[in-house]
Coordinates of C-alpha atoms and ligand atoms in Angstrom, one line a residue:
Chain A
X1 CA -3.5 13.1 -13.2
X2 CA -4.3 14.4 -9.6
X3 CA -2.2 16.7 -7.5
X4 CA -0.4 13.9 -5.9
X5 CA 0.3 12.4 -9.3
X6 CA 1.7 15.6 -10.8
X7 CA 4.0 16.2 -7.7
X8 CA 5.6 12.7 -8.0
X9 CA 5.9 13.1 -11.7
X10 CA 7.8 16.4 -11.2
X11 CA 9.7 14.9 -8.4
X12 CA 10.8 11.9 -10.7
X13 CA 11.7 14.3 -13.6
X14 CA 13.8 16.7 -11.4
X15 CA 17.1 14.8 -11.1
X16 CA 17.1 14.2 -15.0
X17 CA 16.5 18.0 -15.6
X18 CA 19.3 18.6 -12.9
X19 CA 21.6 16.1 -14.6
X20 CA 21.1 17.8 -18.0
X21 CA 21.8 21.3 -16.4
X22 CA 24.9 19.7 -14.8
X23 CA 26.0 18.3 -18.1
X24 CA 25.6 22.0 -19.9
X25 CA 27.4 23.5 -16.7
X26 CA 30.5 21.2 -16.8
X27 CA 30.6 22.0 -20.6
X28 CA 30.4 25.7 -20.4
X29 CA 32.5 26.0 -17.1
X30 CA 35.6 25.7 -19.3
X31 CA 37.3 23.1 -16.9
X32 CA 37.0 20.5 -19.6
X33 CA 37.6 20.7 -23.2
X34 CA 34.4 21.2 -24.8
X35 CA 35.2 19.2 -27.7
X36 CA 35.3 16.1 -25.3
X37 CA 31.9 16.8 -24.2
X38 CA 29.2 17.0 -26.8
X39 CA 26.2 19.0 -25.6
X40 CA 23.0 17.5 -24.6
X41 CA 21.2 19.3 -27.7
X42 CA 23.9 17.7 -29.9
X43 CA 23.5 14.3 -28.6
X44 CA 19.8 14.5 -29.0
X45 CA 20.3 15.7 -32.5
X46 CA 22.6 12.7 -33.1
X47 CA 20.0 10.5 -31.6
X48 CA 17.4 11.5 -34.3
X49 CA 20.0 11.3 -36.8
X50 CA 20.8 7.7 -35.9
X51 CA 17.1 6.7 -35.7
X52 CA 16.3 7.9 -39.0
X53 CA 19.4 7.3 -41.3
X54 CA 21.3 4.4 -39.4
X55 CA 18.5 2.4 -38.1
X56 CA 19.2 3.0 -34.4
X57 CA 16.0 0.8 -33.6
X58 CA 17.7 -2.2 -35.1
X59 CA 20.6 -1.8 -32.6
X60 CA 18.1 -1.4 -29.8
X61 CA 16.3 -4.5 -30.8
X62 CA 19.1 -6.7 -31.3
X63 CA 20.7 -5.6 -28.1
X64 CA 17.4 -5.9 -26.1
X65 CA 16.8 -9.4 -27.7
X66 CA 20.3 -10.5 -26.6
X67 CA 19.8 -9.4 -23.0
X68 CA 16.2 -10.8 -22.9
X69 CA 17.2 -14.1 -24.2
X70 CA 20.4 -14.3 -22.0
X71 CA 18.3 -13.4 -19.0
X72 CA 15.5 -15.7 -19.8
X73 CA 18.0 -18.8 -20.2
X74 CA 19.9 -17.8 -17.5
X75 CA 17.3 -17.6 -14.8
X76 CA 15.4 -20.7 -16.3
X77 CA 18.5 -22.4 -15.2
X78 CA 19.4 -20.4 -12.0
X79 CA 15.8 -21.1 -10.5
X80 CA 16.0 -25.0 -10.2
X81 CA 19.8 -24.8 -9.6
X82 CA 19.6 -21.8 -6.8
X83 CA 16.4 -23.5 -5.4
X84 CA 18.2 -26.8 -4.8
X85 CA 21.2 -25.2 -3.4
X86 CA 19.1 -23.1 -0.9
X87 CA 17.1 -26.0 -0.2
X88 CA 19.4 -28.7 0.6
X89 CA 22.2 -27.6 2.9
X90 CA 24.8 -30.3 1.6
X91 CA 24.3 -29.3 -1.9
X92 CA 25.1 -25.9 -1.0
X93 CA 28.5 -26.6 1.0
X94 CA 29.2 -28.8 -2.0
X95 CA 28.6 -26.3 -4.7
X96 CA 29.0 -22.7 -3.0
X97 CA 32.5 -22.3 -3.5
X98 CA 32.4 -23.1 -7.1
X99 CA 29.5 -20.8 -7.6
X100 CA 31.4 -17.9 -6.0
X101 CA 34.6 -18.7 -8.0
X102 CA 32.8 -18.3 -11.4
X103 CA 30.6 -15.3 -10.3
X104 CA 33.7 -13.5 -9.4
X105 CA 35.1 -13.8 -13.0
X106 CA 34.4 -10.8 -15.1
X107 CA 32.5 -12.0 -18.1
X108 CA 34.9 -10.0 -20.3
X109 CA 38.0 -12.2 -19.1
X110 CA 36.2 -15.1 -20.7
X111 CA 35.5 -13.7 -24.1
X112 CA 38.8 -15.2 -25.6
X113 CA 37.9 -18.6 -24.4
X114 CA 34.1 -18.1 -25.6
X115 CA 35.6 -17.2 -29.0
X116 CA 37.4 -20.3 -29.1
X117 CA 34.7 -22.6 -27.8
X118 CA 31.6 -21.0 -29.5
X119 CA 33.0 -18.7 -32.3
X120 CA 31.7 -15.4 -33.0
X121 CA 28.1 -15.8 -33.9
X122 CA 25.0 -15.2 -31.7
X123 CA 25.7 -18.0 -29.7
X124 CA 28.9 -16.5 -28.3
X125 CA 27.2 -13.4 -27.3
X126 CA 24.3 -15.4 -25.8
X127 CA 26.8 -17.7 -23.7
X128 CA 28.2 -14.3 -22.1
X129 CA 24.9 -13.0 -21.1
X130 CA 23.8 -16.4 -20.0
X131 CA 26.8 -16.6 -17.8
X132 CA 26.4 -13.3 -16.1
X133 CA 22.7 -13.8 -15.8
X134 CA 23.0 -17.3 -14.5
X135 CA 25.5 -16.5 -11.8
X136 CA 23.9 -13.5 -10.5
X137 CA 20.6 -15.2 -10.3
X138 CA 21.7 -18.2 -8.8
X139 CA 23.2 -16.6 -5.7
X140 CA 19.9 -14.3 -5.4
X141 CA 17.9 -17.5 -5.5
X142 CA 19.8 -19.8 -3.2
X143 CA 20.1 -16.9 -0.6
X144 CA 16.4 -16.4 -0.6
X145 CA 15.5 -19.9 -0.7
X146 CA 17.7 -20.7 2.4
X147 CA 15.9 -18.3 4.4
X148 CA 12.5 -19.6 3.9
X149 CA 11.4 -20.7 7.4
X150 CA 10.2 -24.4 8.0
X151 CA 7.2 -23.0 9.9
X152 CA 5.0 -22.8 6.9
X153 CA 5.8 -26.2 5.7
X154 CA 5.2 -27.6 9.3
X155 CA 1.9 -26.1 9.3
X156 CA 0.7 -27.4 6.0
X157 CA 2.0 -30.7 7.3
X158 CA -0.1 -30.7 10.2
X159 CA -3.2 -29.7 8.1
X160 CA -2.6 -32.7 6.2
X161 CA -0.7 -31.5 3.0
X162 CA 1.1 -34.2 0.9
X163 CA 4.7 -33.6 -0.3
X164 CA 3.4 -32.2 -3.7
X165 CA 0.7 -30.1 -2.1
X166 CA 3.3 -28.6 0.0
X167 CA 5.5 -27.8 -3.1
X168 CA 2.5 -26.2 -5.0
X169 CA 0.9 -24.4 -2.1
X170 CA 3.7 -23.3 0.1
X171 CA 7.1 -23.5 -1.6
X172 CA 6.3 -22.1 -4.8
X173 CA 4.6 -19.0 -3.5
X174 CA 7.4 -18.5 -1.3
X175 CA 9.9 -18.9 -3.9
X176 CA 8.3 -16.3 -6.4
X177 CA 9.4 -13.2 -4.5
X178 CA 13.1 -14.6 -4.9
X179 CA 12.6 -15.3 -8.6
X180 CA 11.4 -11.9 -9.3
X181 CA 14.4 -10.5 -7.3
X182 CA 16.9 -12.8 -9.1
X183 CA 15.3 -11.5 -12.4
X184 CA 15.9 -8.0 -11.4
X185 CA 19.4 -8.4 -10.5
X186 CA 20.2 -10.7 -13.6
X187 CA 18.7 -7.9 -15.9
X188 CA 20.9 -5.3 -14.2
X189 CA 24.1 -7.3 -14.6
X190 CA 23.0 -8.5 -18.2
X191 CA 22.8 -4.9 -19.6
X192 CA 26.1 -4.2 -17.8
X193 CA 27.5 -7.2 -19.6
X194 CA 26.1 -6.3 -22.9
X195 CA 28.8 -4.2 -24.3
X196 CA 31.5 -6.7 -23.5
X197 CA 29.4 -9.6 -25.2
X198 CA 29.0 -7.2 -28.3
X199 CA 33.0 -7.0 -28.4
X200 CA 32.7 -10.3 -30.2
X201 CA 32.5 -9.2 -33.7
X202 CA 29.1 -7.7 -33.6
X203 CA 27.6 -5.9 -36.5
X204 CA 24.8 -4.4 -34.9
X205 CA 23.6 -3.7 -31.2
X206 CA 24.1 -0.9 -28.9
X207 CA 27.5 -2.2 -27.3
X208 CA 28.7 -2.8 -31.0
X209 CA 27.5 0.9 -32.0
X210 CA 29.5 2.3 -29.0
X211 CA 32.6 0.4 -30.0
X212 CA 32.7 1.3 -33.5
X213 CA 32.1 4.9 -32.5
X214 CA 35.1 4.7 -30.2
X215 CA 37.4 3.5 -33.0
X216 CA 36.4 6.8 -34.9
X217 CA 36.2 9.0 -31.9
X218 CA 32.6 9.9 -32.2
X219 CA 31.8 11.1 -28.8
X220 CA 28.1 12.0 -29.5
X221 CA 27.4 8.4 -30.6
X222 CA 28.8 6.9 -27.6
X223 CA 26.7 9.1 -25.6
X224 CA 23.6 8.1 -27.4
X225 CA 24.5 4.4 -26.9
X226 CA 25.0 4.7 -23.3
X227 CA 21.9 6.7 -22.8
X228 CA 19.7 4.2 -24.8
X229 CA 21.1 1.2 -22.6
X230 CA 20.3 3.1 -19.4
X231 CA 16.9 3.9 -20.5
X232 CA 16.1 0.4 -21.8
X233 CA 17.4 -1.1 -18.6
X234 CA 15.3 1.4 -16.4
X235 CA 12.2 0.5 -18.6
X236 CA 12.6 -3.1 -18.0
X237 CA 13.2 -2.5 -14.5
X238 CA 10.3 -0.7 -14.0
X239 CA 8.0 -3.1 -15.7
X240 CA 9.2 -5.9 -13.5
X241 CA 8.7 -3.9 -10.5
X242 CA 5.1 -3.4 -11.7
X243 CA 4.8 -7.2 -12.2
X244 CA 6.4 -7.7 -8.6
X245 CA 4.2 -5.1 -6.9
X246 CA 1.1 -7.2 -8.6
X247 CA 2.2 -10.6 -7.9
X248 CA 3.4 -9.6 -4.2
X249 CA 0.6 -7.6 -3.0
X250 CA 1.0 -9.8 0.1
X251 CA 4.3 -8.8 1.1
X252 CA 5.0 -6.5 3.9
X253 CA 6.8 -4.4 1.6
X254 CA 7.3 -4.2 -2.0
X255 CA 10.5 -5.9 -3.1
X256 CA 13.5 -3.6 -2.7
Chain B
X1 CA -11.1 -44.2 28.2
X2 CA -9.1 -45.0 25.3
X3 CA -5.5 -43.7 25.4
X4 CA -4.7 -41.5 22.6
X5 CA -1.4 -40.3 23.2
X6 CA 1.3 -41.7 25.5
X7 CA 4.7 -40.3 26.6
X8 CA 6.6 -43.2 27.7
X9 CA 10.0 -42.3 29.7
X10 CA 10.6 -39.8 26.9
X11 CA 13.8 -37.7 27.1
X12 CA 15.2 -35.6 24.2
X13 CA 18.6 -33.9 24.2
X14 CA 19.8 -31.4 21.5
X15 CA 23.3 -31.4 20.3
X16 CA 24.5 -27.7 20.0
X17 CA 27.6 -26.0 19.6
X18 CA 28.1 -25.7 23.2
X19 CA 27.4 -29.6 23.8
X20 CA 24.5 -31.6 24.8
X21 CA 21.6 -29.7 25.8
X22 CA 18.9 -31.9 27.8
X23 CA 15.6 -30.4 27.2
X24 CA 13.0 -33.1 28.1
X25 CA 13.8 -35.7 30.7
X26 CA 11.9 -38.8 31.5
X27 CA 8.7 -37.6 31.0
X28 CA 5.6 -40.1 31.2
X29 CA 2.0 -39.5 31.1
X30 CA -1.0 -40.7 29.2
X31 CA -3.6 -38.5 27.3
X32 CA -7.0 -40.2 27.0
X33 CA -9.7 -39.8 24.7
X34 CA -11.5 -36.5 25.7
X35 CA -8.9 -35.3 28.1
X36 CA -7.8 -31.7 28.2
X37 CA -4.3 -31.5 29.2
X38 CA -2.6 -28.2 30.0
X39 CA 1.1 -28.1 30.4
X40 CA 2.7 -25.1 32.5
X41 CA 6.2 -24.4 33.4
X42 CA 8.7 -21.5 32.9
X43 CA 9.3 -20.4 29.5
X44 CA 12.5 -22.2 27.7
X45 CA 11.9 -25.2 29.9
X46 CA 11.0 -27.6 26.7
X47 CA 7.3 -27.3 26.7
X48 CA 7.2 -26.7 22.9
X49 CA 9.9 -29.5 22.3
X50 CA 7.6 -31.9 24.2
X51 CA 4.6 -30.9 22.1
X52 CA 6.7 -31.2 18.9
X53 CA 7.4 -34.8 19.5
X54 CA 3.8 -35.6 19.6
X55 CA 3.1 -33.4 16.7
X56 CA 5.9 -35.4 14.7
X57 CA 8.4 -32.8 14.3
X58 CA 11.0 -34.0 16.8
X59 CA 11.9 -37.8 17.8
X60 CA 12.8 -38.5 21.5
X61 CA 16.4 -39.4 22.2
X62 CA 15.2 -42.1 24.2
X63 CA 11.7 -43.4 25.3
X64 CA 8.6 -43.5 23.1
X65 CA 5.8 -41.3 22.1
X66 CA 2.9 -43.1 21.0
X67 CA -0.4 -41.9 19.3
X68 CA -3.2 -44.4 19.2
X69 CA -0.8 -46.9 20.2
X70 CA 1.8 -46.5 17.6
X71 CA 5.0 -44.3 17.6
X72 CA 4.8 -40.9 16.0
X73 CA 6.3 -41.1 12.6
X74 CA 5.6 -37.5 11.6
X75 CA 3.0 -34.8 11.5
X76 CA -0.5 -35.6 10.3
X77 CA -4.0 -34.0 9.9
X78 CA -5.4 -36.1 12.8
X79 CA -3.4 -34.0 15.1
X80 CA -4.0 -30.4 14.7
X81 CA -1.3 -27.9 15.7
X82 CA -1.5 -24.3 16.6
X83 CA 1.9 -23.0 16.7
X84 CA 3.4 -20.4 19.1
X85 CA 4.3 -18.5 16.1
X86 CA 0.8 -18.8 14.3
X87 CA 2.5 -19.5 11.0
X88 CA -0.3 -17.8 9.0
X89 CA 0.5 -17.9 5.2
X90 CA 1.3 -14.2 4.4
X91 CA 0.7 -14.8 0.4
X92 CA -3.0 -16.0 1.3
X93 CA -6.0 -13.8 2.1
X94 CA -7.7 -14.6 5.5
X95 CA -10.2 -16.6 3.8
X96 CA -7.9 -18.7 1.7
X97 CA -5.8 -19.1 5.1
X98 CA -8.9 -20.9 6.6
X99 CA -9.7 -22.7 3.6
X100 CA -6.3 -24.0 3.0
X101 CA -6.7 -27.2 4.9
X102 CA -10.0 -27.9 3.3
X103 CA -8.4 -28.0 0.0
X104 CA -6.2 -30.7 0.5
X105 CA -6.8 -34.2 -0.5
X106 CA -6.2 -35.7 2.9
X107 CA -9.1 -34.0 4.3
X108 CA -11.8 -34.8 1.6
X109 CA -13.9 -31.8 1.9
X110 CA -16.1 -31.3 -1.2
X111 CA -15.5 -28.0 -2.9
X112 CA -19.2 -27.1 -2.4
X113 CA -18.8 -27.3 1.4
X114 CA -15.8 -25.3 1.8
X115 CA -17.1 -21.8 1.4
X116 CA -19.6 -22.4 4.1
X117 CA -17.0 -23.8 6.5
X118 CA -14.7 -20.7 5.9
X119 CA -17.9 -18.4 6.4
X120 CA -18.6 -20.2 9.7
X121 CA -15.0 -19.8 11.0
X122 CA -14.7 -16.2 9.9
X123 CA -17.9 -15.4 11.7
X124 CA -16.9 -17.4 14.9
X125 CA -13.5 -15.7 14.9
X126 CA -14.5 -12.3 14.3
X127 CA -12.6 -12.0 11.1
X128 CA -15.5 -11.7 8.6
X129 CA -14.7 -7.8 7.9
X130 CA -11.1 -9.1 6.8
X131 CA -12.1 -12.1 4.8
X132 CA -10.2 -10.8 1.7
X133 CA -7.5 -9.1 3.3
X134 CA -3.8 -10.2 3.4
X135 CA -2.3 -11.0 7.1
X136 CA -0.2 -8.2 6.8
X137 CA -3.2 -5.8 7.7
X138 CA -4.1 -7.9 10.9
X139 CA -3.2 -7.2 14.3
X140 CA -1.2 -9.9 16.3
X141 CA -4.4 -10.9 17.9
X142 CA -6.3 -11.3 14.9
X143 CA -3.4 -13.4 13.3
X144 CA -3.5 -15.6 16.3
X145 CA -7.3 -16.0 15.9
X146 CA -6.6 -16.9 12.2
X147 CA -4.2 -19.6 13.1
X148 CA -6.9 -21.0 15.4
X149 CA -9.6 -20.8 12.7
X150 CA -7.4 -22.6 10.2
X151 CA -6.6 -25.3 12.5
X152 CA -10.2 -25.7 13.9
X153 CA -11.6 -25.8 10.2
X154 CA -10.2 -29.2 9.5
X155 CA -11.8 -30.5 12.5
X156 CA -9.0 -32.5 14.0
X157 CA -9.7 -35.0 16.6
X158 CA -6.7 -34.2 18.8
X159 CA -5.5 -30.5 19.2
X160 CA -2.1 -29.4 20.1
X161 CA -2.0 -25.9 21.2
X162 CA 1.3 -23.9 21.9
X163 CA 0.2 -20.9 24.2
X164 CA -2.6 -20.0 21.5
X165 CA -3.9 -17.2 23.3
X166 CA -0.8 -15.5 24.6
X167 CA -1.0 -12.7 22.4
X168 CA -4.6 -11.7 23.0
X169 CA -6.0 -8.9 25.1
X170 CA -7.8 -10.1 28.3
X171 CA -11.1 -9.7 26.7
X172 CA -10.5 -11.7 23.6
X173 CA -8.6 -14.2 25.4
X174 CA -11.6 -14.8 27.7
X175 CA -13.9 -15.1 24.5
X176 CA -11.4 -17.5 22.9
X177 CA -11.4 -19.6 26.0
X178 CA -15.1 -20.0 26.2
X179 CA -15.2 -20.4 22.4
X180 CA -12.8 -23.3 22.7
X181 CA -14.9 -25.0 25.6
X182 CA -18.0 -24.7 23.4
X183 CA -16.2 -26.3 20.4
X184 CA -14.9 -29.0 22.6
X185 CA -18.5 -29.6 24.1
X186 CA -20.0 -30.0 20.6
X187 CA -17.1 -31.9 19.0
X188 CA -15.5 -33.7 21.7
X189 CA -11.8 -33.2 21.0
X190 CA -8.8 -34.2 23.0
X191 CA -6.4 -31.1 23.8
X192 CA -2.8 -30.7 24.7
X193 CA -2.3 -27.2 25.6
X194 CA 0.7 -25.3 26.5
X195 CA 0.2 -22.2 28.7
X196 CA 2.0 -19.8 31.2
X197 CA -1.3 -18.7 32.6
X198 CA -2.4 -20.6 35.6
X199 CA -5.9 -19.3 35.4
X200 CA -6.1 -20.5 31.9
X201 CA -4.9 -23.9 32.9
X202 CA -7.3 -24.5 35.7
X203 CA -10.5 -22.9 33.8
X204 CA -9.9 -25.1 30.6
X205 CA -8.0 -28.3 31.6
X206 CA -9.1 -31.6 33.2
X207 CA -5.6 -32.3 34.2
X208 CA -2.4 -30.0 34.6
X209 CA 1.0 -31.1 34.0
X210 CA 3.6 -29.0 35.7
X211 CA 7.0 -29.4 34.4
X212 CA 10.1 -28.2 35.8
X213 CA 12.8 -25.7 34.6
X214 CA 15.0 -27.2 31.8
X215 CA 15.3 -30.1 31.3
X216 CA 11.6 -30.4 31.7
X217 CA 10.4 -33.2 34.1
X218 CA 7.2 -33.8 35.6
X219 CA 6.9 -32.0 38.9
X220 CA 3.2 -32.6 39.4
X221 CA 0.1 -33.9 37.5
X222 CA -2.9 -32.2 39.2
X223 CA -6.7 -33.1 38.3
X224 CA -9.0 -30.3 38.0
X225 CA -12.1 -31.2 40.0
X226 CA -14.6 -29.1 37.9
X227 CA -17.0 -30.8 35.7
X228 CA -17.4 -29.8 32.1
X229 CA -19.4 -27.8 30.9
X230 CA -17.6 -24.7 32.9
X231 CA -18.3 -21.3 32.8
X232 CA -16.5 -18.5 34.1
X233 CA -18.3 -18.6 37.4
X234 CA -16.1 -21.3 38.5
X235 CA -13.1 -18.8 38.8
X236 CA -14.7 -17.5 41.9
X237 CA -15.1 -20.8 43.8
X238 CA -12.7 -21.2 46.6
X239 CA -11.4 -24.5 45.2
X240 CA -10.3 -22.5 42.0
X241 CA -8.4 -20.2 44.4
X242 CA -6.6 -22.8 46.2
X243 CA -5.6 -24.7 43.1
X244 CA -4.4 -21.4 41.8
X245 CA -2.1 -20.8 44.6
X246 CA -0.9 -24.3 44.9
X247 CA -0.1 -24.4 41.1
X248 CA 1.2 -20.8 41.2
X249 CA 3.7 -21.8 44.0
X250 CA 5.0 -24.7 42.1
X251 CA 5.6 -22.6 38.8
X252 CA 7.5 -19.9 41.0
X253 CA 9.6 -22.4 42.4
X254 CA 10.6 -23.7 38.9
X255 CA 10.9 -20.1 37.8
X256 CA 13.4 -19.3 40.5
X257 CA 15.4 -22.5 39.8
X258 CA 15.6 -21.4 36.1
X259 CA 16.6 -17.9 37.0
X260 CA 19.4 -19.6 39.0
X261 CA 20.5 -21.6 36.2
X262 CA 20.8 -18.7 33.8
X263 CA 22.7 -16.5 36.1
X264 CA 26.3 -18.0 35.4
X265 CA 25.3 -18.1 31.8
X266 CA 24.8 -14.5 31.6
X267 CA 28.0 -13.9 33.2
X268 CA 30.1 -15.7 30.8
X269 CA 28.7 -14.0 27.7
Ligands
LIG301 N1 16.0 -27.3 17.5 C1 17.0 -27.0 18.6 N2 18.1 -27.0 18.6 C2 18.8 -26.6 20.0 N3 18.2 -26.1 20.8 C3 16.8 -26.0 20.9 C4 16.0 -26.6 19.7 N4 14.8 -26.1 20.0 C5 14.7 -25.5 21.2 N5 15.8 -25.7 21.9 C6 16.4 -25.2 23.2 O1 15.4 -26.0 23.9 C7 15.0 -25.2 25.1 C8 13.5 -25.6 25.2 O2 12.7 -24.6 24.2 P1 11.4 -24.9 24.1 O3 10.9 -26.2 24.0 O4 10.7 -24.1 23.0 O5 10.7 -24.2 25.3 P2 9.3 -23.7 25.8 O6 8.5 -23.9 24.8 O7 9.1 -24.3 27.1 O8 9.5 -22.1 26.1 C9 15.4 -23.8 25.0 O9 16.4 -23.4 25.7 C10 15.9 -23.9 23.3 O10 16.7 -23.0 23.1
LIG302 MG1 7.3 -22.4 23.4

């Protein structure tokens, strides 16, 4: 690593170190009952204990797979739907209120219904995550697609492009950035919804782990769960950002 | 000479929130094969709208716009368009932008020839050093040249150019004008050019259509007496100067008429 690389690494590390220090600080300040705040090193110890004795990796895997599948299916549906809504103004006027209605519903409020209709198995959890991913993704897609200027399509037409060529060579490249943004937003929302989805009789998974721990007031386990969710979400987002930067080198600025 | 394009009592009005906006009004003129028409008039008067009817993006409200004797139904590669906003594709490199039209089925360019054509226009437009850059790295003038190269590359017989040299500095502008004259001399195209430069109109065009402030009506059609091939020396000729003052006067009158139109609007806003 060169000098600038080291600087950037340290700069990125600083807030984490700061957060840990603050955590210790709050604990030692005496303002809060210390038994309500496990120390960072206790949480770290719990982390290793869970990792070695309780197979924490299985929870991580199960939760990641749920989020991944939920987002994948949600976005697979959101891309064509969002595209149609963004492209055909009448479709938008028609569907816009509906979509905003459903998007505004917190997934957790739907859980009783999901249990009634889909049972308590894996499918039910996926339905919740799909719901969250779809509605957040569809909004991003259609907002983005509706802002595509007709200029590029006109240019392609005057150069002799057929409808299919316009779709392949103009519309798809212009849609890719919005798909990537939709993916990122949906991933964030899906992780946020994970705990709710695992309220449905889940045996394993980070959300289930947190809930079980809260029944027995195991604060350190709750902390481990929360930190794991945050970290995995962060890593997924970083990977997606790398992919975006690679695919969108042509953009004036990288996607935000 | 064969008629390529005809405006036949063409009017166009937009329905806007504030009501009906007449933009083009009863315009009639013919463009013959080999003509170079320059359209000049105050900005916002309806020049782009007039051109976009011939390009196929807008339909006249009344009257007819014909190309090769048939009503224009939509855009097509036989009418190349250089847009005022360039419209270079940001997701393609400079070379890919120039090659875009060549890869389309309608143009029947064998894959083996595409590279050579791209190289030719990269060189011609002074973009060779940026062949593999994305447009975000280009200046405004270079983007404009890229848009021109992309349109030239598919060799349309009829070129519609909307203020194509507007963003260029004086030197590049002169180069591009001379280049256009050379391309026309070798490839014999028909051109409709929108410009706000009186000198450019006289230097390039065989006929100048001066239009009024909005709604655009024909104020005067002026034949330019200089034969092709032309070079910059004609700009020194006394006839050039006379023509220039005459057209300037026409354009200034319309510019003032337009200012007078705008004033009440700016008060009410
Ligand atoms: N699609 C449209 N809808 C409503 N008004 C338009 C539209 N396109 C252009 N106009 C208006 O028509 C007028 C002429 O525009 P334009 O042809 O672009 O002028 P010019 O190219 O001469 O500067 C302008 O006042 C513009 O605001
Ligand atoms: Mg214009």
